[in-house]
mmCIF file of C-alpha atoms in Angstrom:
data_model
loop_
_atom_site.group_PDB
_atom_site.id
_atom_site.type_symbol
_atom_site.label_atom_id
_atom_site.label_comp_id
_atom_site.label_asym_id
_atom_site.label_seq_id
_atom_site.Cartn_x
_atom_site.Cartn_y
_atom_site.Cartn_z
ATOM 1 C CA MET A 1 71.273 255.147 55.230
ATOM 2 C CA GLN A 2 68.598 255.006 57.900
ATOM 3 C CA MET A 3 65.215 253.390 57.926
ATOM 4 C CA LEU A 4 63.193 255.997 55.821
ATOM 5 C CA ASN A 5 60.518 253.975 54.233
ATOM 6 C CA PRO A 6 57.387 254.455 56.790
ATOM 7 C CA HIS A 7 56.122 251.186 55.733
ATOM 8 C CA ILE A 8 59.144 249.036 57.319
ATOM 9 C CA GLN A 9 57.964 248.361 60.907
ATOM 10 C CA HIS A 10 59.642 246.206 63.604
ATOM 11 C CA VAL A 11 58.529 242.656 64.161
ATOM 12 C CA PRO A 12 58.427 241.263 67.412
ATOM 13 C CA LEU A 13 61.302 238.716 68.014
ATOM 14 C CA GLU A 14 59.166 236.078 69.034
ATOM 15 C CA LYS A 15 57.171 236.380 65.742
ATOM 16 C CA ALA A 16 60.097 236.518 63.524
ATOM 17 C CA TYR A 17 59.715 232.890 62.883
ATOM 18 C CA ARG A 18 56.622 233.624 60.821
ATOM 19 C CA LEU A 19 58.831 235.200 58.202
ATOM 20 C CA LEU A 20 60.561 232.220 57.101
ATOM 21 C CA THR A 21 58.287 229.233 58.040
ATOM 22 C CA HIS A 22 56.649 228.982 54.710
ATOM 23 C CA GLY A 23 60.026 228.362 53.211
ATOM 24 C CA PRO A 24 60.739 231.289 50.872
ATOM 25 C CA THR A 25 64.112 231.641 49.114
ATOM 26 C CA VAL A 26 66.220 234.350 51.008
ATOM 27 C CA LEU A 27 68.990 236.720 50.415
ATOM 28 C CA VAL A 28 71.884 236.463 52.744
ATOM 29 C CA SER A 29 73.968 239.686 53.254
ATOM 30 C CA SER A 30 77.146 240.440 55.383
ATOM 31 C CA LYS A 31 80.144 242.448 55.775
ATOM 32 C CA ASP A 32 83.656 242.692 57.390
ATOM 33 C CA HIS A 33 86.075 245.422 57.885
ATOM 34 C CA LYS A 34 86.593 245.648 54.038
ATOM 35 C CA GLU A 35 84.159 243.791 52.047
ATOM 36 C CA THR A 36 80.163 243.400 51.503
ATOM 37 C CA ASP A 37 78.461 240.879 49.842
ATOM 38 C CA VAL A 38 74.967 239.564 49.206
ATOM 39 C CA MET A 39 73.875 235.827 47.945
ATOM 40 C CA ALA A 40 70.626 234.193 47.393
ATOM 41 C CA ALA A 41 69.892 230.833 49.429
ATOM 42 C CA ALA A 42 66.778 228.874 49.302
ATOM 43 C CA TRP A 43 68.073 226.765 51.974
ATOM 44 C CA ALA A 44 67.227 228.909 55.082
ATOM 45 C CA CYS A 45 65.045 227.673 58.022
ATOM 46 C CA ALA A 46 63.687 228.807 61.075
ATOM 47 C CA LEU A 47 65.184 226.921 64.031
ATOM 48 C CA GLU A 48 63.651 228.228 67.160
ATOM 49 C CA PHE A 49 60.637 230.443 68.374
ATOM 50 C CA ASP A 50 62.080 232.562 71.506
ATOM 51 C CA PRO A 51 65.066 233.444 71.528
ATOM 52 C CA ALA A 52 64.478 233.648 67.805
ATOM 53 C CA LYS A 53 67.154 231.504 65.748
ATOM 54 C CA VAL A 54 67.722 230.372 61.998
ATOM 55 C CA THR A 55 69.651 228.088 60.122
ATOM 56 C CA VAL A 56 71.184 228.608 56.584
ATOM 57 C CA VAL A 57 73.499 226.661 54.386
ATOM 58 C CA LEU A 58 76.392 228.724 53.130
ATOM 59 C CA ASP A 59 78.784 226.692 50.451
ATOM 60 C CA LYS A 60 82.418 227.139 51.177
ATOM 61 C CA SER A 61 82.973 228.786 47.583
ATOM 62 C CA THR A 62 81.012 231.799 48.823
ATOM 63 C CA LYS A 63 82.348 235.211 50.065
ATOM 64 C CA THR A 64 79.302 235.780 52.200
ATOM 65 C CA ARG A 65 80.262 232.895 54.246
ATOM 66 C CA GLN A 66 83.536 234.305 54.718
ATOM 67 C CA LEU A 67 82.370 237.649 55.527
ATOM 68 C CA ILE A 68 80.054 236.018 58.107
ATOM 69 C CA GLU A 69 82.945 234.123 59.537
ATOM 70 C CA ASN A 70 84.910 237.326 59.806
ATOM 71 C CA SER A 71 82.270 239.380 61.298
ATOM 72 C CA GLY A 72 79.983 237.230 63.162
ATOM 73 C CA TYR A 73 76.771 238.729 61.755
ATOM 74 C CA PHE A 74 74.607 238.238 58.874
ATOM 75 C CA ALA A 75 71.094 239.593 57.448
ATOM 76 C CA LEU A 76 68.445 237.142 56.108
ATOM 77 C CA GLN A 77 65.978 239.232 53.993
ATOM 78 C CA ILE A 78 62.798 237.856 52.018
ATOM 79 C CA PRO A 79 62.950 239.087 48.596
ATOM 80 C CA THR A 80 59.631 239.610 46.454
ATOM 81 C CA LEU A 81 58.497 238.327 43.127
ATOM 82 C CA LYS A 82 59.371 241.541 41.582
ATOM 83 C CA GLN A 83 62.963 240.920 42.410
ATOM 84 C CA LEU A 84 63.005 237.713 40.607
ATOM 85 C CA GLU A 85 66.073 238.762 38.217
ATOM 86 C CA LEU A 86 67.892 240.190 41.445
ATOM 87 C CA VAL A 87 67.615 237.107 43.302
ATOM 88 C CA TYR A 88 68.633 235.034 40.422
ATOM 89 C CA LYS A 89 71.836 237.163 39.683
ATOM 90 C CA LEU A 90 72.539 237.381 43.282
ATOM 91 C CA GLY A 91 72.692 233.545 43.523
ATOM 92 C CA THR A 92 74.552 232.913 39.999
ATOM 93 C CA THR A 93 77.340 235.572 40.349
ATOM 94 C CA SER A 94 80.412 235.100 42.674
ATOM 95 C CA LYS A 95 81.995 237.834 44.216
ATOM 96 C CA MET A 96 84.923 235.412 44.350
ATOM 97 C CA THR A 97 85.343 235.513 40.548
ATOM 98 C CA GLU A 98 83.553 239.033 39.942
ATOM 99 C CA PRO A 99 84.945 241.495 42.454
ATOM 100 C CA ASN A 100 82.173 244.235 41.222
ATOM 101 C CA LYS A 101 79.271 241.658 41.798
ATOM 102 C CA LEU A 102 77.092 244.162 43.747
ATOM 103 C CA GLU A 103 77.481 246.606 40.842
ATOM 104 C CA ILE A 104 76.814 244.071 38.331
ATOM 105 C CA CYS A 105 73.798 242.952 40.047
ATOM 106 C CA GLN A 106 72.670 246.664 40.785
ATOM 107 C CA VAL A 107 71.441 245.701 44.010
ATOM 108 C CA GLU A 108 70.539 248.593 46.407
ATOM 109 C CA LEU A 109 71.738 248.365 50.075
ATOM 110 C CA PHE A 110 70.853 250.236 53.248
ATOM 111 C CA GLN A 111 71.183 250.032 56.673
ATOM 112 C CA PHE A 112 68.844 249.988 59.650
ATOM 113 C CA GLU A 113 69.247 252.206 62.690
ATOM 114 C CA ASN A 114 71.941 250.961 65.307
ATOM 115 C CA SER A 115 73.106 248.451 62.797
ATOM 116 C CA ASP A 116 75.935 248.372 60.242
ATOM 117 C CA LEU A 117 74.762 245.339 58.440
ATOM 118 C CA PRO A 118 74.063 245.776 54.644
ATOM 119 C CA VAL A 119 70.752 245.024 53.917
ATOM 120 C CA VAL A 120 68.877 245.050 50.568
ATOM 121 C CA ALA A 121 66.146 247.511 49.631
ATOM 122 C CA ASP A 122 62.722 246.503 48.338
ATOM 123 C CA CYS A 123 62.481 243.293 50.217
ATOM 124 C CA SER A 124 59.385 242.289 52.437
ATOM 125 C CA ALA A 125 61.196 241.392 55.599
ATOM 126 C CA TRP A 126 64.662 241.454 57.007
ATOM 127 C CA LEU A 127 66.069 239.340 59.974
ATOM 128 C CA LEU A 128 69.529 240.562 61.462
ATOM 129 C CA CYS A 129 71.436 237.907 63.198
ATOM 130 C CA GLU A 130 74.293 237.302 65.071
ATOM 131 C CA LEU A 131 76.125 234.030 64.277
ATOM 132 C CA ILE A 132 76.031 231.400 66.978
ATOM 133 C CA PRO A 133 79.201 229.657 66.246
ATOM 134 C CA GLU A 134 79.258 226.114 65.739
ATOM 135 C CA PRO A 135 82.559 225.285 64.145
ATOM 136 C CA HIS A 136 81.823 221.517 63.459
ATOM 137 C CA ILE A 137 78.567 221.923 61.678
ATOM 138 C CA GLN A 138 79.867 224.666 59.616
ATOM 139 C CA GLN A 139 82.715 222.896 58.455
ATOM 140 C CA ALA A 140 81.348 219.643 58.319
ATOM 141 C CA HIS A 141 77.761 220.447 56.810
ATOM 142 C CA ASP A 142 78.080 223.929 55.713
ATOM 143 C CA LEU A 143 75.185 224.832 58.060
ATOM 144 C CA PHE A 144 75.331 228.044 60.030
ATOM 145 C CA ILE A 145 73.055 229.089 63.150
ATOM 146 C CA GLY A 146 71.732 232.561 63.734
ATOM 147 C CA LYS A 147 70.198 234.429 66.639
ATOM 148 C CA VAL A 148 67.818 236.896 65.344
ATOM 149 C CA ILE A 149 68.504 240.339 67.042
ATOM 150 C CA ALA A 150 66.157 242.383 65.139
ATOM 151 C CA ALA A 151 63.384 241.753 62.681
ATOM 152 C CA TYR A 152 61.594 244.128 60.392
ATOM 153 C CA ALA A 153 58.711 243.828 57.614
ATOM 154 C CA ASP A 154 57.353 245.922 55.027
ATOM 155 C CA ASN A 155 53.302 246.359 56.539
ATOM 156 C CA ARG A 156 52.262 246.356 52.715
ATOM 157 C CA VAL A 157 52.692 242.593 52.854
ATOM 158 C CA PHE A 158 53.454 241.481 56.769
ATOM 159 C CA SER A 159 51.647 243.323 59.394
ATOM 160 C CA GLN A 160 50.217 242.295 63.040
ATOM 161 C CA GLY A 161 52.353 239.121 62.792
ATOM 162 C CA ARG A 162 51.099 238.059 59.417
ATOM 163 C CA TRP A 163 51.422 238.019 55.973
ATOM 164 C CA HIS A 164 48.750 239.168 53.844
ATOM 165 C CA PHE A 165 49.716 238.135 50.287
ATOM 166 C CA GLU A 166 46.054 237.905 49.260
ATOM 167 C CA ASP A 167 45.663 241.668 49.872
ATOM 168 C CA ALA A 168 48.637 242.775 48.336
ATOM 169 C CA ASP A 169 49.769 243.220 44.762
ATOM 170 C CA GLU A 170 51.102 240.011 43.351
ATOM 171 C CA GLU A 171 54.485 241.460 42.927
ATOM 172 C CA TRP A 172 54.897 241.303 46.666
ATOM 173 C CA ARG A 173 54.591 237.357 46.696
ATOM 174 C CA THR A 174 57.446 235.529 48.181
ATOM 175 C CA ILE A 175 59.478 233.252 45.735
ATOM 176 C CA HIS A 176 60.399 229.731 46.442
ATOM 177 C CA HIS A 177 63.404 228.166 44.147
ATOM 178 C CA VAL A 178 63.209 224.786 43.180
ATOM 179 C CA ALA A 179 66.192 224.316 40.843
ATOM 180 C CA GLY A 180 68.188 226.320 37.939
ATOM 181 C CA GLY A 181 66.029 229.496 37.818
ATOM 182 C CA HIS A 182 62.627 227.763 38.234
ATOM 183 C CA PHE A 183 60.870 229.115 41.188
ATOM 184 C CA TYR A 184 57.336 229.208 42.461
ATOM 185 C CA SER A 185 55.645 232.021 43.807
ATOM 186 C CA ILE A 186 53.502 231.570 47.024
ATOM 187 C CA GLY A 187 49.706 230.663 46.395
ATOM 188 C CA LYS A 188 46.454 231.073 48.340
ATOM 189 C CA ALA A 189 45.705 231.361 51.937
ATOM 190 C CA VAL A 190 44.293 228.118 53.444
ATOM 191 C CA SER A 191 43.604 227.389 56.890
ATOM 192 C CA VAL A 192 42.160 224.313 58.705
ATOM 193 C CA GLU A 193 39.092 226.605 59.735
ATOM 194 C CA GLU A 194 38.338 227.233 56.032
ATOM 195 C CA ALA A 195 38.547 223.252 55.733
ATOM 196 C CA ASN A 196 35.714 222.991 58.460
ATOM 197 C CA LEU A 197 37.970 221.050 60.636
ATOM 198 C CA GLU A 198 36.314 220.084 63.743
ATOM 199 C CA LEU A 199 38.899 219.705 66.658
ATOM 200 C CA MET B 1 52.372 196.770 52.204
ATOM 201 C CA GLN B 2 54.480 197.411 49.473
ATOM 202 C CA MET B 3 54.887 200.062 46.668
ATOM 203 C CA LEU B 4 51.319 199.247 44.849
ATOM 204 C CA ASN B 5 50.744 202.791 43.425
ATOM 205 C CA PRO B 6 52.109 202.798 39.728
ATOM 206 C CA HIS B 7 52.218 206.592 40.010
ATOM 207 C CA ILE B 8 55.113 206.359 42.591
ATOM 208 C CA GLN B 9 58.516 206.661 41.148
ATOM 209 C CA HIS B 10 62.054 206.620 42.301
ATOM 210 C CA VAL B 11 63.534 209.977 42.527
ATOM 211 C CA PRO B 12 67.503 209.959 41.739
ATOM 212 C CA LEU B 13 69.205 210.732 45.039
ATOM 213 C CA GLU B 14 71.100 213.706 43.770
ATOM 214 C CA LYS B 15 67.656 215.285 42.577
ATOM 215 C CA ALA B 16 66.055 214.792 46.130
ATOM 216 C CA TYR B 17 66.793 218.219 47.193
ATOM 217 C CA ARG B 18 64.325 219.319 44.790
ATOM 218 C CA LEU B 19 61.381 217.826 46.595
ATOM 219 C CA LEU B 20 62.257 220.542 49.779
ATOM 220 C CA THR B 21 64.061 223.347 48.210
ATOM 221 C CA HIS B 22 60.790 225.360 47.623
ATOM 222 C CA GLY B 23 59.962 225.124 51.546
ATOM 223 C CA PRO B 24 57.112 222.850 51.905
ATOM 224 C CA THR B 25 55.594 221.810 55.318
ATOM 225 C CA VAL B 26 56.483 218.107 55.820
ATOM 226 C CA LEU B 27 55.204 214.977 57.976
ATOM 227 C CA VAL B 28 58.152 213.254 59.614
ATOM 228 C CA SER B 29 57.591 209.679 60.694
ATOM 229 C CA SER B 30 59.559 206.897 62.469
ATOM 230 C CA LYS B 31 59.281 203.734 64.414
ATOM 231 C CA ASP B 32 61.219 201.676 67.025
ATOM 232 C CA HIS B 33 60.943 198.248 68.312
ATOM 233 C CA LYS B 34 57.574 199.166 69.638
ATOM 234 C CA GLU B 35 56.161 202.495 68.451
ATOM 235 C CA THR B 36 55.328 204.126 65.177
ATOM 236 C CA ASP B 37 54.676 208.180 65.085
ATOM 237 C CA VAL B 38 54.009 210.767 62.648
ATOM 238 C CA MET B 39 54.090 214.698 63.157
ATOM 239 C CA ALA B 40 53.967 217.550 61.026
ATOM 240 C CA ALA B 41 57.131 220.078 60.781
ATOM 241 C CA ALA B 42 57.431 223.239 58.826
ATOM 242 C CA TRP B 43 61.107 223.642 59.767
ATOM 243 C CA ALA B 44 62.624 221.013 57.397
ATOM 244 C CA CYS B 45 65.215 222.057 54.904
ATOM 245 C CA ALA B 46 67.626 220.694 52.306
ATOM 246 C CA LEU B 47 71.391 220.482 53.398
ATOM 247 C CA GLU B 48 73.415 219.240 50.744
ATOM 248 C CA PHE B 49 72.817 217.917 46.859
ATOM 249 C CA ASP B 50 75.149 214.891 46.844
ATOM 250 C CA PRO B 51 74.952 212.999 49.021
ATOM 251 C CA ALA B 52 71.569 213.994 49.642
ATOM 252 C CA LYS B 53 71.159 215.564 53.278
ATOM 253 C CA VAL B 54 68.360 217.278 54.813
ATOM 254 C CA THR B 55 67.575 219.159 58.406
ATOM 255 C CA VAL B 56 64.446 218.941 60.650
ATOM 256 C CA VAL B 57 63.899 220.675 63.827
ATOM 257 C CA LEU B 58 62.116 218.059 66.420
ATOM 258 C CA ASP B 59 61.414 219.289 69.701
ATOM 259 C CA LYS B 60 61.987 217.510 72.616
ATOM 260 C CA SER B 61 58.398 216.979 73.610
ATOM 261 C CA THR B 62 57.981 214.686 70.591
ATOM 262 C CA LYS B 63 57.496 211.242 70.620
ATOM 263 C CA THR B 64 58.942 211.263 67.038
ATOM 264 C CA ARG B 65 61.923 212.423 68.085
ATOM 265 C CA GLN B 66 62.580 209.608 70.548
ATOM 266 C CA LEU B 67 61.582 207.033 68.139
ATOM 267 C CA ILE B 68 64.494 208.576 65.795
ATOM 268 C CA GLU B 69 66.820 208.705 68.377
ATOM 269 C CA ASN B 70 66.097 205.046 69.136
ATOM 270 C CA SER B 71 66.242 204.031 65.593
ATOM 271 C CA GLY B 72 68.268 206.050 63.601
ATOM 272 C CA TYR B 73 66.050 206.427 60.705
ATOM 273 C CA PHE B 74 63.160 208.646 59.545
ATOM 274 C CA ALA B 75 60.983 209.804 56.747
ATOM 275 C CA LEU B 76 60.344 213.304 55.548
ATOM 276 C CA GLN B 77 57.284 213.164 53.186
ATOM 277 C CA ILE B 78 55.519 215.921 51.497
ATOM 278 C CA PRO B 79 51.746 216.347 51.957
ATOM 279 C CA THR B 80 49.145 218.045 49.641
ATOM 280 C CA LEU B 81 46.666 220.337 49.889
ATOM 281 C CA LYS B 82 43.963 217.696 50.080
ATOM 282 C CA GLN B 83 45.753 216.441 53.311
ATOM 283 C CA LEU B 84 45.467 219.978 55.063
ATOM 284 C CA GLU B 85 43.322 218.548 57.864
ATOM 285 C CA LEU B 86 45.332 215.414 58.380
ATOM 286 C CA VAL B 87 48.713 217.568 58.506
ATOM 287 C CA TYR B 88 47.082 219.997 61.213
ATOM 288 C CA LYS B 89 45.904 216.966 63.214
ATOM 289 C CA LEU B 90 49.400 215.327 62.941
ATOM 290 C CA GLY B 91 50.985 218.595 64.077
ATOM 291 C CA THR B 92 48.793 219.367 66.899
ATOM 292 C CA THR B 93 48.036 216.071 68.491
ATOM 293 C CA SER B 94 50.907 214.474 70.706
ATOM 294 C CA LYS B 95 51.412 210.779 71.153
ATOM 295 C CA MET B 96 52.905 211.431 74.427
ATOM 296 C CA THR B 97 49.369 212.404 75.864
ATOM 297 C CA GLU B 98 47.305 210.399 73.115
ATOM 298 C CA PRO B 99 48.734 206.935 72.746
ATOM 299 C CA ASN B 100 46.193 206.571 69.891
ATOM 300 C CA LYS B 101 47.195 209.548 68.012
ATOM 301 C CA LEU B 102 47.520 207.629 64.969
ATOM 302 C CA GLU B 103 44.046 206.146 65.003
ATOM 303 C CA ILE B 104 42.519 209.181 66.074
ATOM 304 C CA CYS B 105 44.360 211.000 63.023
ATOM 305 C CA GLN B 106 43.166 208.414 60.674
ATOM 306 C CA VAL B 107 46.522 208.467 59.189
ATOM 307 C CA GLU B 108 47.265 205.523 56.473
ATOM 308 C CA LEU B 109 50.696 204.319 56.643
ATOM 309 C CA PHE B 110 52.526 201.730 54.250
ATOM 310 C CA GLN B 111 56.211 200.803 53.481
ATOM 311 C CA PHE B 112 58.225 200.826 50.417
ATOM 312 C CA GLU B 113 60.230 197.784 49.363
ATOM 313 C CA ASN B 114 63.197 197.101 51.373
ATOM 314 C CA SER B 115 62.365 199.496 54.112
ATOM 315 C CA ASP B 116 60.326 199.268 57.468
ATOM 316 C CA LEU B 117 60.047 202.833 57.747
ATOM 317 C CA PRO B 118 56.329 203.773 57.936
ATOM 318 C CA VAL B 119 55.482 206.434 55.463
ATOM 319 C CA VAL B 120 52.203 208.376 54.932
ATOM 320 C CA ALA B 121 49.731 207.462 51.937
ATOM 321 C CA ASP B 122 48.757 209.904 49.630
ATOM 322 C CA CYS B 123 51.522 212.204 50.072
ATOM 323 C CA SER B 124 53.288 213.671 46.867
ATOM 324 C CA ALA B 125 56.768 212.664 47.614
ATOM 325 C CA TRP B 126 58.895 210.802 50.384
ATOM 326 C CA LEU B 127 62.476 210.954 51.599
ATOM 327 C CA LEU B 128 63.852 208.031 53.419
ATOM 328 C CA CYS B 129 66.516 208.978 55.742
ATOM 329 C CA GLU B 130 69.422 207.792 57.855
ATOM 330 C CA LEU B 131 69.930 210.147 61.132
ATOM 331 C CA ILE B 132 73.467 211.259 60.862
ATOM 332 C CA PRO B 133 74.165 211.645 64.683
ATOM 333 C CA GLU B 134 75.535 215.191 65.796
ATOM 334 C CA PRO B 135 74.645 214.879 69.596
ATOM 335 C CA HIS B 136 75.480 218.460 70.430
ATOM 336 C CA ILE B 137 73.184 220.076 67.927
ATOM 337 C CA GLN B 138 70.559 217.536 68.429
ATOM 338 C CA GLN B 139 70.650 218.575 72.131
ATOM 339 C CA ALA B 140 71.485 222.326 72.006
ATOM 340 C CA HIS B 141 69.371 223.202 69.120
ATOM 341 C CA ASP B 142 66.652 220.265 68.540
ATOM 342 C CA LEU B 143 68.303 220.042 65.001
ATOM 343 C CA PHE B 144 68.589 216.678 63.153
ATOM 344 C CA ILE B 145 70.378 215.794 60.112
ATOM 345 C CA GLY B 146 69.625 213.061 57.605
ATOM 346 C CA LYS B 147 71.294 211.483 54.800
ATOM 347 C CA VAL B 148 68.564 210.624 52.269
ATOM 348 C CA ILE B 149 68.783 206.839 51.353
ATOM 349 C CA ALA B 150 65.905 206.544 49.148
ATOM 350 C CA ALA B 151 63.421 209.020 47.441
ATOM 351 C CA TYR B 152 60.044 208.519 45.701
ATOM 352 C CA ALA B 153 57.554 211.089 44.058
ATOM 353 C CA ASP B 154 54.138 210.660 42.789
ATOM 354 C CA ASN B 155 54.382 211.398 39.019
ATOM 355 C CA ARG B 156 51.256 213.116 38.589
ATOM 356 C CA VAL B 157 52.724 216.058 40.497
ATOM 357 C CA PHE B 158 56.590 215.452 40.146
ATOM 358 C CA SER B 159 58.531 213.850 37.268
ATOM 359 C CA GLN B 160 61.790 214.000 35.513
ATOM 360 C CA GLY B 161 63.131 215.842 38.553
ATOM 361 C CA ARG B 162 60.434 218.735 38.413
ATOM 362 C CA TRP B 163 57.468 219.711 40.158
ATOM 363 C CA HIS B 164 54.374 219.939 37.857
ATOM 364 C CA PHE B 165 51.747 221.816 40.213
ATOM 365 C CA GLU B 166 50.511 223.767 36.929
ATOM 366 C CA ASP B 167 49.659 220.936 35.360
ATOM 367 C CA ALA B 168 48.010 218.868 38.231
ATOM 368 C CA ASP B 169 44.793 219.263 40.173
ATOM 369 C CA GLU B 170 45.048 222.271 42.893
ATOM 370 C CA GLU B 171 44.579 219.365 45.503
ATOM 371 C CA TRP B 172 48.438 218.382 44.576
ATOM 372 C CA ARG B 173 49.794 221.697 45.574
ATOM 373 C CA THR B 174 52.112 221.417 48.620
ATOM 374 C CA ILE B 175 51.187 223.353 51.742
ATOM 375 C CA HIS B 176 53.458 225.908 53.443
ATOM 376 C CA HIS B 177 52.607 226.771 57.103
ATOM 377 C CA VAL B 178 53.071 230.013 58.752
ATOM 378 C CA ALA B 179 51.279 229.713 62.587
ATOM 379 C CA GLY B 180 48.350 228.495 64.035
ATOM 380 C CA GLY B 181 46.975 226.475 61.301
ATOM 381 C CA HIS B 182 47.278 229.137 58.696
ATOM 382 C CA PHE B 183 48.898 227.768 55.609
ATOM 383 C CA TYR B 184 49.685 229.196 52.052
ATOM 384 C CA SER B 185 49.528 226.744 49.036
ATOM 385 C CA ILE B 186 52.295 226.997 46.445
ATOM 386 C CA GLY B 187 51.596 229.406 43.587
ATOM 387 C CA LYS B 188 52.425 230.057 39.978
ATOM 388 C CA ALA B 189 55.541 228.899 38.136
ATOM 389 C CA VAL B 190 57.975 231.625 37.664
ATOM 390 C CA SER B 191 61.253 231.761 36.207
ATOM 391 C CA VAL B 192 63.988 234.119 35.169
ATOM 392 C CA GLU B 193 63.597 232.937 31.471
ATOM 393 C CA GLU B 194 59.843 234.418 31.471
ATOM 394 C CA ALA B 195 61.089 237.519 33.081
ATOM 395 C CA ASN B 196 63.147 238.066 29.921
ATOM 396 C CA LEU B 197 66.557 237.974 31.858
ATOM 397 C CA GLU B 198 69.614 238.357 29.850
ATOM 398 C CA LEU B 199 72.481 236.723 31.473
#
């Protein structure tokens, strides 16, 4: 499937960090020559502005990690409050023990043009990444680095390089895991200008 | 100064990840034999549960990075909405060009018992870390890994291993930077139980 939703727009790569900097829980997807998986990850982070890079922690027990090691590519995508149950299911069901995980979780996948990476429908943003191989930190710390090769966002909540949670329906808010299925949604916009900062 | 505030309690190391998993912007502090610095960092992340480990991205232009490289120790601390201006000032003033940065920013520092790491007063939580040297990723990616050696939180907002933003005054909320002084505060507690998930 191609990019059919007219709300989905390219995000310039040098602004892709803005999708992750506020610390949302993400979904990680990948595929190799025979399998596809999607998992949830709270430990994902921006790493560099330009070229845009990201980090994500992937436990050795996950199928998604195997697929990334096999293929060299992965997507980080930013789910919304509306997808809370889906995120929890994808984060607590392992394809290692449940080969039908994706069907059980009822996750809908699509692909962007010029990419065969599987990505999750109805998220607020997507970062398509090429693995930057760092075998030592992958093995010693379960830490993976990716170079962002394309980024997209739904303009109902992210446009012109900015999140607009305050103008969107609450179901578009990012979710931020703490532990054991307990999350916070992102809250109010606050800025130093509003705090009357004089610098 | 020792730990005088009775609200500050130890956090078990195996629960320290819960201080960072929801993605707040942090303050990073360090000192060497002659200097002390504090900076803001939005790109900090939990890395491991037990032993508790964290990552933080530190640009080569920062004094804090030099101090961490010299000393092998740093603290991550989690500021609150009340400290928004302080966080912005600490993130936009460089000690490289402003030797009196800490006085200019009017940051109040203290130390925990059995530690000489400078930490910032009035934060909601503190993670004292020992650098795990990884010279290649420090140089190539500006990425630093720390082992958490002690963790503390203010029990007015974090107790029994959980954040309680919903029961605390709004000024205790964590702040989550996006870009250019624009932040979001953390929002509502949401959990899969409340979403009537049947797993």
